Structures are given as structure tokens and as C-alpha cells.
Amino acid sequence: MRRPLVAGNWKMHGTRASVDALAQGVSRMEVDASIDVAVLPPFLYLERVQQILAESPVAVGAQNCAKDAWQGALTGEVSAAQLADVGCKLVLIGHSERRQLFGETDEVISRKFIAAQSCGLMPVLCVGESLEQRQAGRTLDVVSEQLGNVIHELGIGAFSNAVIAYEPVWAIGTGLTATPAQAQAVHAAIRAQLADESPSVAQAMRILYGGSVKAVNAVELFGMADIDGGLVGGASLNADEFGAICRAAGS
Ligand code: PEP
């Protein structure tokens, strides 16, 4: 039985005042003991969110990390060790916005993944196809290649302490959501690919769905056999909506 995880990606949103208000709203959420919940604020606000959520079961994580784990002459970067130092528990790796807008390749993503793990952070590896790729019938090939390249670089053992998020690029921030059946088909394919390497890793892997998850569609999505929770962008900026999505994962 896999423990559902719902993670809220706050992206580059907020000010000190709005982030405090949102974190306080999250701290008041009643989190079902059967699920894990995390929020991923911008780097600048990690520590204050960490302080506000100190007594809450909600974990704090980051949206990205440097490909070098420790420290060095890398102006503007934030390392996994630094994230762990301020109390982060998890970090997104290879979000589609990082792949598309910042040119992150599977090789860079593999380095970030292992940097995170080596510092005790749980990597949440994001994979997903673009609209053109889906329309060309290439969804499963694209996702399989993204995942396969990281497995090839790091070995399946690296996945025994990780999470995968399937996020169709066309559904991120667009209001378009994959149907539960469309998402389930990709999640099942991801699990089958993992099972070819290690049935136990496949069985234990939490595979999150991301792409315009809201309270109104969460119950149906999370009800699918291979969907183990969600990665939530826009809807996580409202504590009430995020709380309702978390309740859907616990139901
Ligand atoms: C995301 O950014 O990971 C995401 C899923 O965003 P949204 O929920 O807004 O589509």
C-alpha cells in the first residue's frame, strides 16, 4: 500500500506577506494521518515557511537544486546540501519549466537527482510530454525516454528513495487536465517500465499526477490504481483549495 503524497509547487509566486498568509493557512489544514503533504516555496522564503510549519506535519521542499551537491563557485545556484541545511525534505527535479525554459537535459537532471539524494533529499522526478508529442502519438515513448535516461545514468537503485511526477506539459497551468484514464495509462506504463528493472521498486514507487489538479477533479484522478497523489501548481496557492485536494488524497 503506497502512502499518497500531495505537493504544492508555489513556483515564483508570492511576497513575504502573501507567503506568510499562505503558509499560515496551510498550517491550519487538518492533514489526514494516512497521507504526506509538502509545499515547495521559492528559495527565498523556504526558511520562513519552514518556521511557520514547524509544528505541522506538512514538509517543506524546493523546486530545483544545483547539479553540484555541496558548495562552490556557482553564482546564483542553490545546492541540495544548502536546502537540506534549512530543513528541506524533498526537491523537484526536471520540472517541465526547467526543461523547456532553462534547457535542462536528462544528463543535467540525473546529476541534480543524485545531488539531492546524496544530501538526504527526496528527488521528485518530473516527466511528461508536450501537446505536439501527444498529438503525434508519442506520449509513452517520450515519458519512457525521459525516465529511461535517468535510470540508465543512475541505476534503478537510485529510485528506491524517490518519487516520480507525471505532468503532461499541455496540462500545466492551462486548465486542461488529463482525463483520469489518460493519466492512469501513462502511470501504468511508468510502473511497468520500473518493474522491468525492479518489481519491488515499481511496487513501492509513488507516481504523482500534475497538471491543473483542482478540488473538483482530484477525487477521480487520485482514485486511479496507479495515481498516488498529486503535484499541484496554481491550486496550491489557495490554502482552502489545497486542503480540499489533500482531503481527496486521503479519501
Ligand atoms: C506544476 O507546476 O507542477 C503544475 C502542475 O501546475 P498546475 O497545477 O498549475 O497545472
Coordinates of C-alpha atoms and ligand atoms in Angstrom, one line a residue:
M1 CA 0.0 0.0 0.0
R2 CA 1.6 3.3 -1.1
R3 CA 1.2 6.4 1.0
P4 CA -0.3 9.2 -1.1
L5 CA 1.7 12.4 -1.4
V6 CA 0.3 15.8 -2.4
A7 CA 2.9 18.5 -3.1
G8 CA 2.1 22.2 -3.7
N9 CA 4.5 23.9 -6.2
W10 CA 4.3 27.6 -5.4
K11 CA 6.6 28.4 -8.3
M12 CA 7.9 32.1 -8.5
H13 CA 4.9 33.4 -6.7
G14 CA 4.4 35.5 -3.6
T15 CA 5.8 38.2 -1.3
R16 CA 6.8 37.9 2.3
A17 CA 3.3 38.9 3.3
S18 CA 1.4 36.6 1.0
V19 CA 3.7 33.7 1.6
D20 CA 3.3 34.1 5.3
A21 CA -0.5 34.1 4.9
L22 CA -0.5 31.1 2.7
A23 CA 1.8 29.1 5.0
Q24 CA -0.3 30.0 7.9
G25 CA -3.4 28.8 6.0
V26 CA -1.5 25.5 5.3
S27 CA -0.5 25.2 8.9
R28 CA -4.2 25.2 9.9
M29 CA -5.0 22.4 7.5
E30 CA -6.0 19.2 9.0
V31 CA -3.8 16.6 7.4
D32 CA -5.1 13.0 7.3
A33 CA -2.6 10.8 9.0
S34 CA -2.6 8.4 6.1
I35 CA -1.1 10.9 3.6
D36 CA 2.0 13.0 3.2
V37 CA 1.8 16.7 2.2
A38 CA 4.5 19.1 1.2
V39 CA 4.8 22.6 0.0
L40 CA 7.6 23.9 -2.3
P41 CA 8.0 27.7 -1.9
P42 CA 10.5 29.9 -3.7
F43 CA 14.1 29.5 -2.3
L44 CA 13.9 33.0 -0.7
Y45 CA 11.0 32.1 1.5
L46 CA 12.0 28.5 2.5
E47 CA 13.1 29.3 5.9
R48 CA 10.1 31.4 6.9
V49 CA 7.7 28.8 5.6
Q50 CA 9.8 26.1 7.5
Q51 CA 9.3 28.2 10.7
I52 CA 5.6 28.6 10.2
L53 CA 5.1 24.9 9.5
A54 CA 7.5 23.8 12.3
E55 CA 4.6 22.2 14.3
S56 CA 2.7 20.9 11.2
P57 CA 3.1 17.5 9.5
V58 CA 3.5 19.4 6.2
A59 CA 7.0 19.0 4.8
V60 CA 8.9 21.8 3.0
G61 CA 10.8 21.3 -0.1
A62 CA 12.3 23.2 -3.1
Q63 CA 11.6 23.5 -6.7
N64 CA 15.1 22.9 -8.0
C65 CA 18.7 22.5 -6.9
A66 CA 22.2 22.8 -8.4
K67 CA 23.7 19.8 -10.1
D68 CA 26.7 20.0 -7.7
A69 CA 25.6 18.8 -4.3
W70 CA 27.7 20.8 -1.9
Q71 CA 29.1 24.3 -2.4
G72 CA 31.4 26.2 -4.8
A73 CA 31.8 29.0 -7.3
L74 CA 28.4 28.7 -8.9
T75 CA 26.9 32.2 -8.8
G76 CA 23.2 32.2 -8.3
E77 CA 22.8 28.5 -7.7
V78 CA 21.4 26.8 -4.5
S79 CA 22.8 23.4 -3.6
A80 CA 21.0 20.4 -2.3
A81 CA 23.2 20.5 0.8
Q82 CA 22.1 24.1 1.5
L83 CA 18.4 23.0 1.0
A84 CA 18.9 20.2 3.5
D85 CA 20.6 22.6 5.9
V86 CA 17.4 24.8 6.0
G87 CA 15.2 21.8 6.6
C88 CA 14.0 20.8 3.1
K89 CA 12.9 17.2 2.8
L90 CA 12.3 17.0 -1.0
V91 CA 13.1 18.7 -4.2
L92 CA 11.6 18.8 -7.7
I93 CA 13.9 17.6 -10.4
G94 CA 13.3 18.3 -14.1
H95 CA 10.1 20.2 -13.9
S96 CA 8.9 20.9 -17.5
E97 CA 9.5 24.6 -17.0
R98 CA 13.1 23.8 -16.1
R99 CA 13.4 21.5 -19.1
Q100 CA 11.8 24.0 -21.5
L101 CA 12.8 27.4 -20.3
F102 CA 16.2 26.6 -18.8
G103 CA 17.3 23.9 -21.2
E104 CA 17.7 21.1 -18.6
T105 CA 18.7 17.9 -20.3
D106 CA 18.3 14.4 -18.9
E107 CA 22.0 14.4 -18.1
V108 CA 21.7 17.6 -16.0
I109 CA 18.5 16.2 -14.4
S110 CA 20.3 13.0 -13.5
R111 CA 23.1 15.0 -11.8
K112 CA 20.6 17.0 -9.9
F113 CA 18.7 13.8 -8.9
I114 CA 21.8 12.2 -7.4
A115 CA 22.9 15.5 -5.8
A116 CA 19.6 15.7 -4.0
Q117 CA 19.8 12.1 -2.8
S118 CA 23.3 12.4 -1.6
C119 CA 22.2 15.2 0.7
G120 CA 19.3 13.2 2.1
L121 CA 16.6 15.0 0.0
M122 CA 13.9 13.0 -1.8
P123 CA 14.0 13.8 -5.5
V124 CA 10.7 14.2 -7.3
L125 CA 11.5 13.5 -10.9
C126 CA 9.1 15.2 -13.3
V127 CA 8.4 13.7 -16.7
G128 CA 5.8 14.5 -19.3
E129 CA 5.0 15.1 -23.0
S130 CA 4.2 18.3 -24.9
L131 CA 0.9 18.7 -26.8
E132 CA 2.6 18.1 -30.2
Q133 CA 4.2 14.9 -28.8
R134 CA 0.8 13.7 -27.5
Q135 CA -0.9 14.6 -30.8
A136 CA 1.8 12.6 -32.7
G137 CA 1.0 9.6 -30.5
R138 CA 4.4 9.7 -28.9
T139 CA 3.4 10.2 -25.2
L140 CA 4.6 6.8 -23.9
D141 CA 7.8 7.0 -25.9
V142 CA 8.7 10.4 -24.6
V143 CA 8.0 9.6 -21.0
S144 CA 9.8 6.3 -21.2
E145 CA 12.8 8.0 -22.7
Q146 CA 12.9 10.7 -20.0
L147 CA 12.7 8.1 -17.3
G148 CA 14.9 5.6 -19.0
N149 CA 17.8 8.1 -19.4
V150 CA 17.8 8.7 -15.7
I151 CA 17.7 5.0 -14.9
H152 CA 20.5 4.5 -17.4
E153 CA 22.7 7.1 -15.7
L154 CA 22.0 6.3 -12.1
G155 CA 20.7 2.7 -12.0
I156 CA 17.3 1.5 -10.7
G157 CA 18.7 1.5 -7.1
A158 CA 18.5 5.3 -7.1
F159 CA 14.7 5.0 -7.4
S160 CA 14.2 3.2 -4.2
N161 CA 14.0 6.5 -2.5
A162 CA 12.4 8.8 -5.0
V163 CA 9.0 10.0 -6.3
I164 CA 8.0 10.4 -10.0
A165 CA 5.6 13.0 -11.1
Y166 CA 3.8 12.6 -14.5
E167 CA 3.0 16.1 -15.7
P168 CA 1.7 16.4 -19.3
V169 CA 3.1 19.8 -20.3
W170 CA -0.1 20.7 -22.1
A171 CA -2.0 20.4 -18.8
I172 CA 0.3 22.6 -16.7
G173 CA -1.2 25.9 -15.8
T174 CA -3.6 25.6 -18.7
G175 CA -6.8 24.5 -17.0
L176 CA -6.7 21.4 -19.3
T177 CA -6.4 18.2 -17.2
A178 CA -5.6 14.7 -18.5
T179 CA -8.6 12.5 -18.0
P180 CA -8.2 10.0 -15.2
A181 CA -8.0 7.3 -17.9
Q182 CA -5.3 9.2 -19.9
A183 CA -3.3 9.8 -16.7
Q184 CA -3.7 6.2 -15.5
A185 CA -2.4 4.8 -18.8
V186 CA 0.8 6.8 -18.5
H187 CA 1.2 6.0 -14.8
A188 CA 0.8 2.3 -15.5
A189 CA 3.4 2.5 -18.3
I190 CA 5.8 4.2 -15.9
R191 CA 5.3 1.5 -13.3
A192 CA 5.7 -1.3 -15.9
Q193 CA 9.0 0.3 -17.0
L194 CA 10.2 0.3 -13.5
A195 CA 9.1 -3.2 -13.0
D196 CA 11.2 -4.4 -15.9
E197 CA 14.2 -3.2 -13.8
S198 CA 12.9 -4.0 -10.3
P199 CA 9.5 -5.2 -9.3
S200 CA 9.9 -4.1 -5.7
V201 CA 10.9 -0.5 -6.7
A202 CA 7.9 -0.4 -9.1
Q203 CA 5.5 -1.6 -6.5
A204 CA 6.7 1.0 -3.9
M205 CA 7.1 3.9 -6.2
R206 CA 4.8 6.8 -5.7
I207 CA 3.8 8.3 -9.0
L208 CA 2.0 11.7 -8.7
Y209 CA -0.1 13.3 -11.4
G210 CA 0.3 17.0 -12.1
G211 CA -1.4 19.3 -14.5
S212 CA -4.3 21.6 -13.4
V213 CA -5.3 19.4 -10.4
K214 CA -8.1 21.1 -8.5
A215 CA -10.5 20.0 -5.8
V216 CA -13.2 19.2 -8.4
N217 CA -11.0 16.7 -10.3
A218 CA -8.8 15.4 -7.6
V219 CA -11.0 12.6 -6.2
E220 CA -11.4 11.0 -9.7
L221 CA -7.7 11.3 -10.5
F222 CA -6.5 10.0 -7.1
G223 CA -8.9 7.1 -7.4
M224 CA -7.0 5.6 -10.2
A225 CA -4.9 2.5 -9.4
D226 CA -1.5 3.9 -10.3
I227 CA -2.0 7.5 -9.2
D228 CA -0.5 8.0 -5.8
G229 CA -1.2 11.7 -5.2
G230 CA -0.6 15.0 -7.0
L231 CA 1.8 17.7 -7.8
V232 CA -0.3 20.9 -7.7
G233 CA 0.7 24.3 -9.0
G234 CA -1.9 27.1 -9.3
A235 CA -4.4 25.5 -6.9
S236 CA -1.8 25.2 -4.2
L237 CA -1.7 29.0 -3.9
N238 CA -5.0 28.9 -2.1
A239 CA -4.9 27.0 1.3
D240 CA -8.6 26.1 1.2
E241 CA -8.4 24.6 -2.3
F242 CA -5.1 22.9 -1.5
G243 CA -6.6 21.5 1.7
A244 CA -9.5 20.1 -0.3
I245 CA -7.1 18.4 -2.7
C246 CA -5.2 16.9 0.2
R247 CA -8.5 15.6 1.6
A248 CA -9.2 13.9 -1.7
A249 CA -5.9 12.1 -1.5
G250 CA -6.9 10.8 2.0
S251 CA -10.4 9.7 1.0
Ligands
PEP1 C1 3.1 22.3 -11.8 O1 3.6 23.4 -12.0 O2 3.8 21.4 -11.5 C2 1.6 22.2 -12.0 C3 1.1 21.0 -12.1 O3 0.9 23.4 -12.2 P1 -0.7 23.5 -12.3 O4 -1.3 22.7 -11.2 O5 -1.0 25.0 -12.2 O6 -1.1 23.0 -13.7

